[in-house]
XYZ file of C-alpha atoms in Angstrom:
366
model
C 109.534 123.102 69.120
C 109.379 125.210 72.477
C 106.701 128.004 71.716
C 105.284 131.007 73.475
C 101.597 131.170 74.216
C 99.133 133.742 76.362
C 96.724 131.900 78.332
C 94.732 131.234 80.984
C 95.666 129.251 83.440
C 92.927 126.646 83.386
C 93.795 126.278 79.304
C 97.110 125.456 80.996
C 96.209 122.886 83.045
C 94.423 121.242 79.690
C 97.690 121.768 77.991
C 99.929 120.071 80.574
C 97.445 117.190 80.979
C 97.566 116.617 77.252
C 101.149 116.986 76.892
C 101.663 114.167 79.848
C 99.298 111.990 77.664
C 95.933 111.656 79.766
C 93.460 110.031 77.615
C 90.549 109.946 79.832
C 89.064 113.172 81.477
C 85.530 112.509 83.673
C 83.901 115.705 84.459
C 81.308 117.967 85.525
C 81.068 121.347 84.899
C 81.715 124.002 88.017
C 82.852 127.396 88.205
C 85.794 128.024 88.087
C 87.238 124.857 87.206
C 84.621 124.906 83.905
C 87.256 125.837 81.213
C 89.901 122.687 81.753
C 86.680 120.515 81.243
C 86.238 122.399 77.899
C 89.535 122.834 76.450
C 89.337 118.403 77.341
C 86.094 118.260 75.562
C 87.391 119.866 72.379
C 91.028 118.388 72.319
C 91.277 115.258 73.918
C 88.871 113.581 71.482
C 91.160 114.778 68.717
C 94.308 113.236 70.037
C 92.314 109.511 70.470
C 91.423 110.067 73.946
C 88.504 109.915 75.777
C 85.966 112.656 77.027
C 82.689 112.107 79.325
C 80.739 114.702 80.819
C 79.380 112.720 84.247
C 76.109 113.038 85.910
C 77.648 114.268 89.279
C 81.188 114.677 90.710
C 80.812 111.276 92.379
C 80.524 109.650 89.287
C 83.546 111.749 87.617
C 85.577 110.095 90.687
C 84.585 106.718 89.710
C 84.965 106.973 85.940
C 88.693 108.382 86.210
C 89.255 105.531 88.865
C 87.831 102.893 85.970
C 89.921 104.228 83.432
C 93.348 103.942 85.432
C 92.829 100.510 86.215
C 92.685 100.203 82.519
C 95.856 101.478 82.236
C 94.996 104.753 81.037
C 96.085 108.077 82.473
C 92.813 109.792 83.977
C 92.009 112.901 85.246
C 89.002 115.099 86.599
C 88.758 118.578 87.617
C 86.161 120.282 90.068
C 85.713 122.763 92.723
C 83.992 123.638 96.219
C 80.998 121.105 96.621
C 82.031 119.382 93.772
C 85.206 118.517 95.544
C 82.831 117.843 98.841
C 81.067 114.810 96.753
C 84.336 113.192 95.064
C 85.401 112.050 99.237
C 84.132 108.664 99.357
C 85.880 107.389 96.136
C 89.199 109.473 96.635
C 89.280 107.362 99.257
C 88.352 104.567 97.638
C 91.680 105.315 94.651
C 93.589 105.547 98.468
C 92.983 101.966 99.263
C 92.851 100.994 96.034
C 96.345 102.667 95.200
C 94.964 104.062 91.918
C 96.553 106.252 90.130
C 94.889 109.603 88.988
C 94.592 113.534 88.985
C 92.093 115.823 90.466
C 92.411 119.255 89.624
C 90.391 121.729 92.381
C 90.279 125.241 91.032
C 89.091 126.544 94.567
C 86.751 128.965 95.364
C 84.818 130.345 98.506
C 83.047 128.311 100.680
C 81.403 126.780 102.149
C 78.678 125.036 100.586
C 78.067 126.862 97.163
C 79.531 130.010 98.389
C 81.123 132.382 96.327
C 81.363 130.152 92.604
C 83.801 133.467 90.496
C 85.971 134.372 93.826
C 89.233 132.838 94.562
C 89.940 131.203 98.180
C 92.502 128.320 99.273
C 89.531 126.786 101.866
C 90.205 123.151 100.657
C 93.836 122.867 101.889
C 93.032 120.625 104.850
C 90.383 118.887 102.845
C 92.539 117.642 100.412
C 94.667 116.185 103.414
C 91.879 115.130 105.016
C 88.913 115.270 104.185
C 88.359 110.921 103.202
C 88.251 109.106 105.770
C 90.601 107.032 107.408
C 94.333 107.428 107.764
C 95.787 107.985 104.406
C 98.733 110.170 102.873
C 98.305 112.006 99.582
C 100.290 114.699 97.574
C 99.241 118.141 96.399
C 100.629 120.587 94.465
C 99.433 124.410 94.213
C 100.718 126.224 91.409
C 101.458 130.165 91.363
C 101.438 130.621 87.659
C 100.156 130.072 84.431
C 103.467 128.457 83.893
C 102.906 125.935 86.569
C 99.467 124.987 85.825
C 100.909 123.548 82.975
C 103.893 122.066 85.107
C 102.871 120.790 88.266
C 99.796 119.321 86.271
C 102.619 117.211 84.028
C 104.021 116.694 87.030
C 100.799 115.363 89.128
C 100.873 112.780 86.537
C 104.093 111.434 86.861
C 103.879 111.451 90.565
C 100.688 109.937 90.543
C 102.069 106.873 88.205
C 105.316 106.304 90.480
C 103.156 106.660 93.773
C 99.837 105.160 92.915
C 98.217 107.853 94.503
C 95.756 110.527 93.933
C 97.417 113.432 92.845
C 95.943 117.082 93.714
C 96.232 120.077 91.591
C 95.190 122.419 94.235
C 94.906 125.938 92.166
C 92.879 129.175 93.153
C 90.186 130.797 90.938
C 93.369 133.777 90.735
C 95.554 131.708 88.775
C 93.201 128.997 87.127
C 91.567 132.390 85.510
C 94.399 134.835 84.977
C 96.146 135.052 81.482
C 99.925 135.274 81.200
C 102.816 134.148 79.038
C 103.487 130.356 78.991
C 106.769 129.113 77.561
C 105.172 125.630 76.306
C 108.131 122.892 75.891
C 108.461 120.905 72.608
C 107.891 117.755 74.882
C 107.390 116.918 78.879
C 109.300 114.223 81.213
C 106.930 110.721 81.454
C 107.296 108.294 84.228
C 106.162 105.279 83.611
C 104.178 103.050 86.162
C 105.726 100.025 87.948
C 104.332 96.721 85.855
C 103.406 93.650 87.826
C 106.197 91.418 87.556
C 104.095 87.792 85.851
C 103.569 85.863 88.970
C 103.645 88.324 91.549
C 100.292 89.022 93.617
C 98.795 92.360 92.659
C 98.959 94.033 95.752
C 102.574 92.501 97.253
C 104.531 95.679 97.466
C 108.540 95.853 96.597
C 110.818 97.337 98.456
C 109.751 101.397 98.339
C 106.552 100.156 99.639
C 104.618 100.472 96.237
C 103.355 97.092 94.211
C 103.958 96.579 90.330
C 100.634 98.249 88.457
C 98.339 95.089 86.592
C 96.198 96.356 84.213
C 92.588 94.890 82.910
C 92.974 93.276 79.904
C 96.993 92.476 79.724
C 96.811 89.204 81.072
C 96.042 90.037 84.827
C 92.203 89.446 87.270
C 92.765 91.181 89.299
C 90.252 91.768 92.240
C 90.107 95.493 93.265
C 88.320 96.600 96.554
C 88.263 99.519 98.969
C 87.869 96.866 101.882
C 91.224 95.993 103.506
C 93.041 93.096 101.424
C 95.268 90.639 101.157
C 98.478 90.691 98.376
C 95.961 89.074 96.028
C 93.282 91.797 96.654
C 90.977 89.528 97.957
C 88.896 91.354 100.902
C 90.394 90.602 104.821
C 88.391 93.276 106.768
C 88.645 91.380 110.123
C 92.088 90.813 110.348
C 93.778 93.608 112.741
C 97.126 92.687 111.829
C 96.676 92.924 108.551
C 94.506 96.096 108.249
C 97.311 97.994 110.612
C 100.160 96.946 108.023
C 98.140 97.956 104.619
C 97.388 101.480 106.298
C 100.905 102.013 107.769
C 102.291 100.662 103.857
C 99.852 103.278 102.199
C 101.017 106.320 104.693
C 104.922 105.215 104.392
C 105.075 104.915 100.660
C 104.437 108.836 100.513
C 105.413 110.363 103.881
C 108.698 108.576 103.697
C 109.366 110.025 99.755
C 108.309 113.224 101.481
C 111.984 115.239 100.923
C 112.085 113.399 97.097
C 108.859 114.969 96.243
C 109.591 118.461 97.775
C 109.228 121.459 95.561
C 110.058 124.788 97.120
C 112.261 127.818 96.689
C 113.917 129.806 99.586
C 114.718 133.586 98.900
C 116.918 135.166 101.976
C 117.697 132.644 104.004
C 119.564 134.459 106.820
C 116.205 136.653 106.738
C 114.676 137.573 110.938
C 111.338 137.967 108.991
C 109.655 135.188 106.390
C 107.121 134.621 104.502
C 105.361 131.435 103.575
C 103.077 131.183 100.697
C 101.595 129.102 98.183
C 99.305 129.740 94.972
C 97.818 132.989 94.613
C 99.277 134.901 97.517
C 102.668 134.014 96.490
C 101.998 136.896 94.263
C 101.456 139.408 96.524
C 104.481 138.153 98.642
C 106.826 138.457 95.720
C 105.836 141.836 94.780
C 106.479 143.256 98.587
C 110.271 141.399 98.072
C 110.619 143.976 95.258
C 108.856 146.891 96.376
C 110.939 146.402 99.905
C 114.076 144.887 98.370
C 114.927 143.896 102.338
C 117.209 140.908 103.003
C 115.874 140.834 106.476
C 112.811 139.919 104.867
C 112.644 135.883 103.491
C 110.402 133.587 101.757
C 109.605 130.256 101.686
C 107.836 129.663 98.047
C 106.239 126.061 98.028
C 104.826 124.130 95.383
C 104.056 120.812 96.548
C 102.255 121.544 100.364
C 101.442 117.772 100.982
C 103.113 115.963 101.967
C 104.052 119.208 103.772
C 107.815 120.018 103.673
C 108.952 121.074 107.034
C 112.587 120.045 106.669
C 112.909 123.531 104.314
C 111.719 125.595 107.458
C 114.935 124.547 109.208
C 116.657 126.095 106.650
C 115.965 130.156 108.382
C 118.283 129.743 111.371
C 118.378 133.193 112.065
C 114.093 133.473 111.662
C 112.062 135.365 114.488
C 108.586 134.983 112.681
C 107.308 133.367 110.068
C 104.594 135.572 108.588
C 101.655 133.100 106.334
C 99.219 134.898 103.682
C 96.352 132.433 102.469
C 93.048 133.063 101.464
C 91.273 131.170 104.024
C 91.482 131.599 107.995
C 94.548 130.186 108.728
C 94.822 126.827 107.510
C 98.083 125.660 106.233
C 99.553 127.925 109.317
C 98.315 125.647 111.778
C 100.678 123.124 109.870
C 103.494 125.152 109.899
C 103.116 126.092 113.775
C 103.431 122.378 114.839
C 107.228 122.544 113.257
C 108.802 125.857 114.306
C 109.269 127.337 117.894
C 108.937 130.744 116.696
C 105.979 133.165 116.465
C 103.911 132.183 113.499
C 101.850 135.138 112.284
C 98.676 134.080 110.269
C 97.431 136.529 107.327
C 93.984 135.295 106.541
C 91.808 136.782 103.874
C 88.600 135.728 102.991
C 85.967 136.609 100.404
C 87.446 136.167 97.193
C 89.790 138.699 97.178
C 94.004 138.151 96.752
C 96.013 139.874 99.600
C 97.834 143.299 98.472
C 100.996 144.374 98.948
C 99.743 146.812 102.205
C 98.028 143.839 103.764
C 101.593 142.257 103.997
C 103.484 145.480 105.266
C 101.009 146.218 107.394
C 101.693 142.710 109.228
C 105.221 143.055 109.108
C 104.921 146.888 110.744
C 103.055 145.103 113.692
C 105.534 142.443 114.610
C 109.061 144.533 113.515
C-alpha cells in the first residue's frame, strides 16, 4: 500500500534501491554519501541480499561489477575522492557492458575538500572522467522524492542499457528531510538474456547483446581489453576496436531522446533558467516569488546523455541563465547547442544559490 514517510534523502536512495530489488551493495563509508551505505547495511541483509563494507572505493567498483555478472542487481555509493578512485573500473563495467549503479552524493572539491558542503563539481567527471571514448547516463535528482525515483529508475536503465548508471545527487538533497510518497511497488525491467547459442558479446539490433550470467549455463570470458563477439581479447585489430567503441557510444547516445527526463515551465519565456539537483530549488522558488511568464525553466533530471533537443523548445529565448554549484560546468554543455547568450551562475563553497543570487543575474542581463 502507497504510504507517506519523512526522510532524508540518502534513506531514499536506500529505499528506492531496495524497492528495485538490488541485492548486492559494495561500499565504503564517505561523507555525505555515509547514510545509503547504512540504511544497506541494516536492511539489505534482512531482505536476503548481500552487504560488504570494501577496503577502498576501488574495490567497491569491482565487487558491484562481480556481482552483476552474477546476475544480481549491484550498487555502490561514494563521493569526492572516493568517486576519483572508482575511474579505472567504471571504465572497465564500460567495456565490459556491465550493468550497475553508482550513487555520488557530491561534495566540494577537490581532493578531500569540503566532506559536509554540497557542490555539483563531478558533472563532467561522471561524463568523463574514465578513459577512453565511452557514453554513460546520469541522473540528478531535486528531491527526496526522486532519490527514491531516479535511483529505481538507474536500475532499470542500467539493466536495458548495460551501462553504468549515475545517481549524481548533492550533499543538499542526499541530507535534507522531506515528505516521500513511497509506492506500494516500482516498475522492473528486466535484462536482455543471451539467446542459447548466441556469442556473448554479438549485439542485436538496438546495439545491446543478450546478458549471460555465471552459473546459468554460460563461460563466458569477460575483459576490459577490446574483444571479439565471444569476448575473447582482439586488442590489435583497428577495425575491430573502432566498431566496439562506436557500438558502446551508439547504444546510449542514439536512445538519448528515449531516456530524456525534463520538464519545461514557460516556454514562450525571453529569459530561462536551466537547473538540475539542488539549485533547481532556488530556481523554482524565484518562479513563485516573481510569478513572470517572461521568465522559463528548463528542469532536467537525466543530464547525460545531455538533452539538447528540449532547448529548442524556447523559440522566443534571449538567454539562458544556468545556476550550479560549481564554476560553470554543465553551461559549457549547454553553450555548444544554443546561439544565444548563456549566462553562467556559479557558486562554490558548499553553499545552495538564493533566491537574490538569481534576481540579481536576471537584473544584469534584462
Amino acid at each position: 500500500m502507497t504510504r507517506t514517510e519523512f526522510w532524508q534523502g540518502n534513506t531514499a536512495c536506500a529505499e528506492g534501491a531496495l524497492a528495485a530489488g538490488c541485492n548486492f551493495f559494495g561500499g565504503y563509508p564517505i561523507t555525505p554519501s555515509t547514510e545509503v551505505a547504512e540504511h544497506m547495511a541494516v536492511k539489505l541483509p534482512k531482505k536476503g541480499g548481500v552487504f560488504i563494507q570494501m577496503e577502498d572505493e576501488i574495490a567497491s567498483m569491482a565487487s558491484i561489477i562481480g556481482a552483476a555478472w552474477t546476475g544480481a542487481r549491484a550498487m555502490t555509493a561514494t563521493s569526492g575522492p572516493g568517486f576519483s578512485l572508482m575511474m579505472e573500473n567504471i571504465g572497465f563495467a564500460v567495456m565490459t557492458e556491465t550493468p550497475c549503479v553508482v550513487i555520488n552524493v557530491q561534495r566540494g572539491g577537490p581532493s578531500t575538500g569540503q566532506p559536509t558542503m554540497s557542490a555539483q563539481g563531478d558533472m563532467m567527471q561522471v561524463r568523463f572522467g574514465s578513459h577512453g571514448d565511452f557514453s554513460i547516463i546520469a541522473l540528478c535528482p531535486a528531491t527526496v522524492q526522486e532519490m527514491y525515483e531516479l535511483t529505481v529508475k538507474a536500475f532499470n536503465l542500467a539493466d536495458k542499457y548495460r551501462v553504468p548508471v549515475f545517481l549524481m545527487a548533492d550533499e543538499t538533497v542526499g541530507h535534507m528531510r522531506e515528505k516521500i510518497i513511497v509506492p506500494d511497488k516500482v516498475e522492473r525491467v528486466e535484462r536482455k538474456p543471451l539467446v542459447p547459442g548466441t556469442p556473448p558479446f554479438r549485439a542485436d539490433a538496438d546495439l545491446i547483446p543478450g546478458f549471460p550470467q555465471f552459473g546459468k549455463g554460460h563461460h563466458v570470458h569477460v575483459t576490459g581489453l577490446t574483444h571479439d563477439e565471444r569476448g575473447y581479447p582482439a586488442a590489435t585489430n583497428p577495425g575491430l576496436h573502432a566498431a566496439l567503441v562506436k557500438r558502446l557510444v551508439d547504444k546510449i547516445e542514439n536512445a538519448r531522446y528515449d531516456m530524456a527526463d525534463y520538464d519545461i515551465i514557460n516556454p514562450d519565456a525571453s529569459r530561462v533558467f536551466i537547473a538540475y539537483g539542488g539549485p533547481v530549488r532556488t530556481v523554482q522558488q524565484v518562479m513563485h516569488n516573481l510569478k513572470d511568464k517572461d521568465i522559463g525553466f528548463l528542469r532536467i533530471r537525466t543530464v547525460w546523455p545531455f538533452p539538447e533537443k528540449a532547448l529548442a523548445e524556447f523559440k522566443n529565448a534571449k538567454a539562458f541563465f544556468i545556476p550550479e554549484m560549481n564554476l560553470g560546468q554543465m553551461a559549457r554543455e549547454i553553450e555548444r547547442h544554443v546561439k544565444v547568450p548563456v549566462v553562467s551562475i556559479p557558486k562554490i563553497g558548499g553553499e545552495l544559490h538564493t533566491p537574490a543570487d538569481l534576481v540579481k543575474a536576471l537584473e544584469a542581463h534584462p
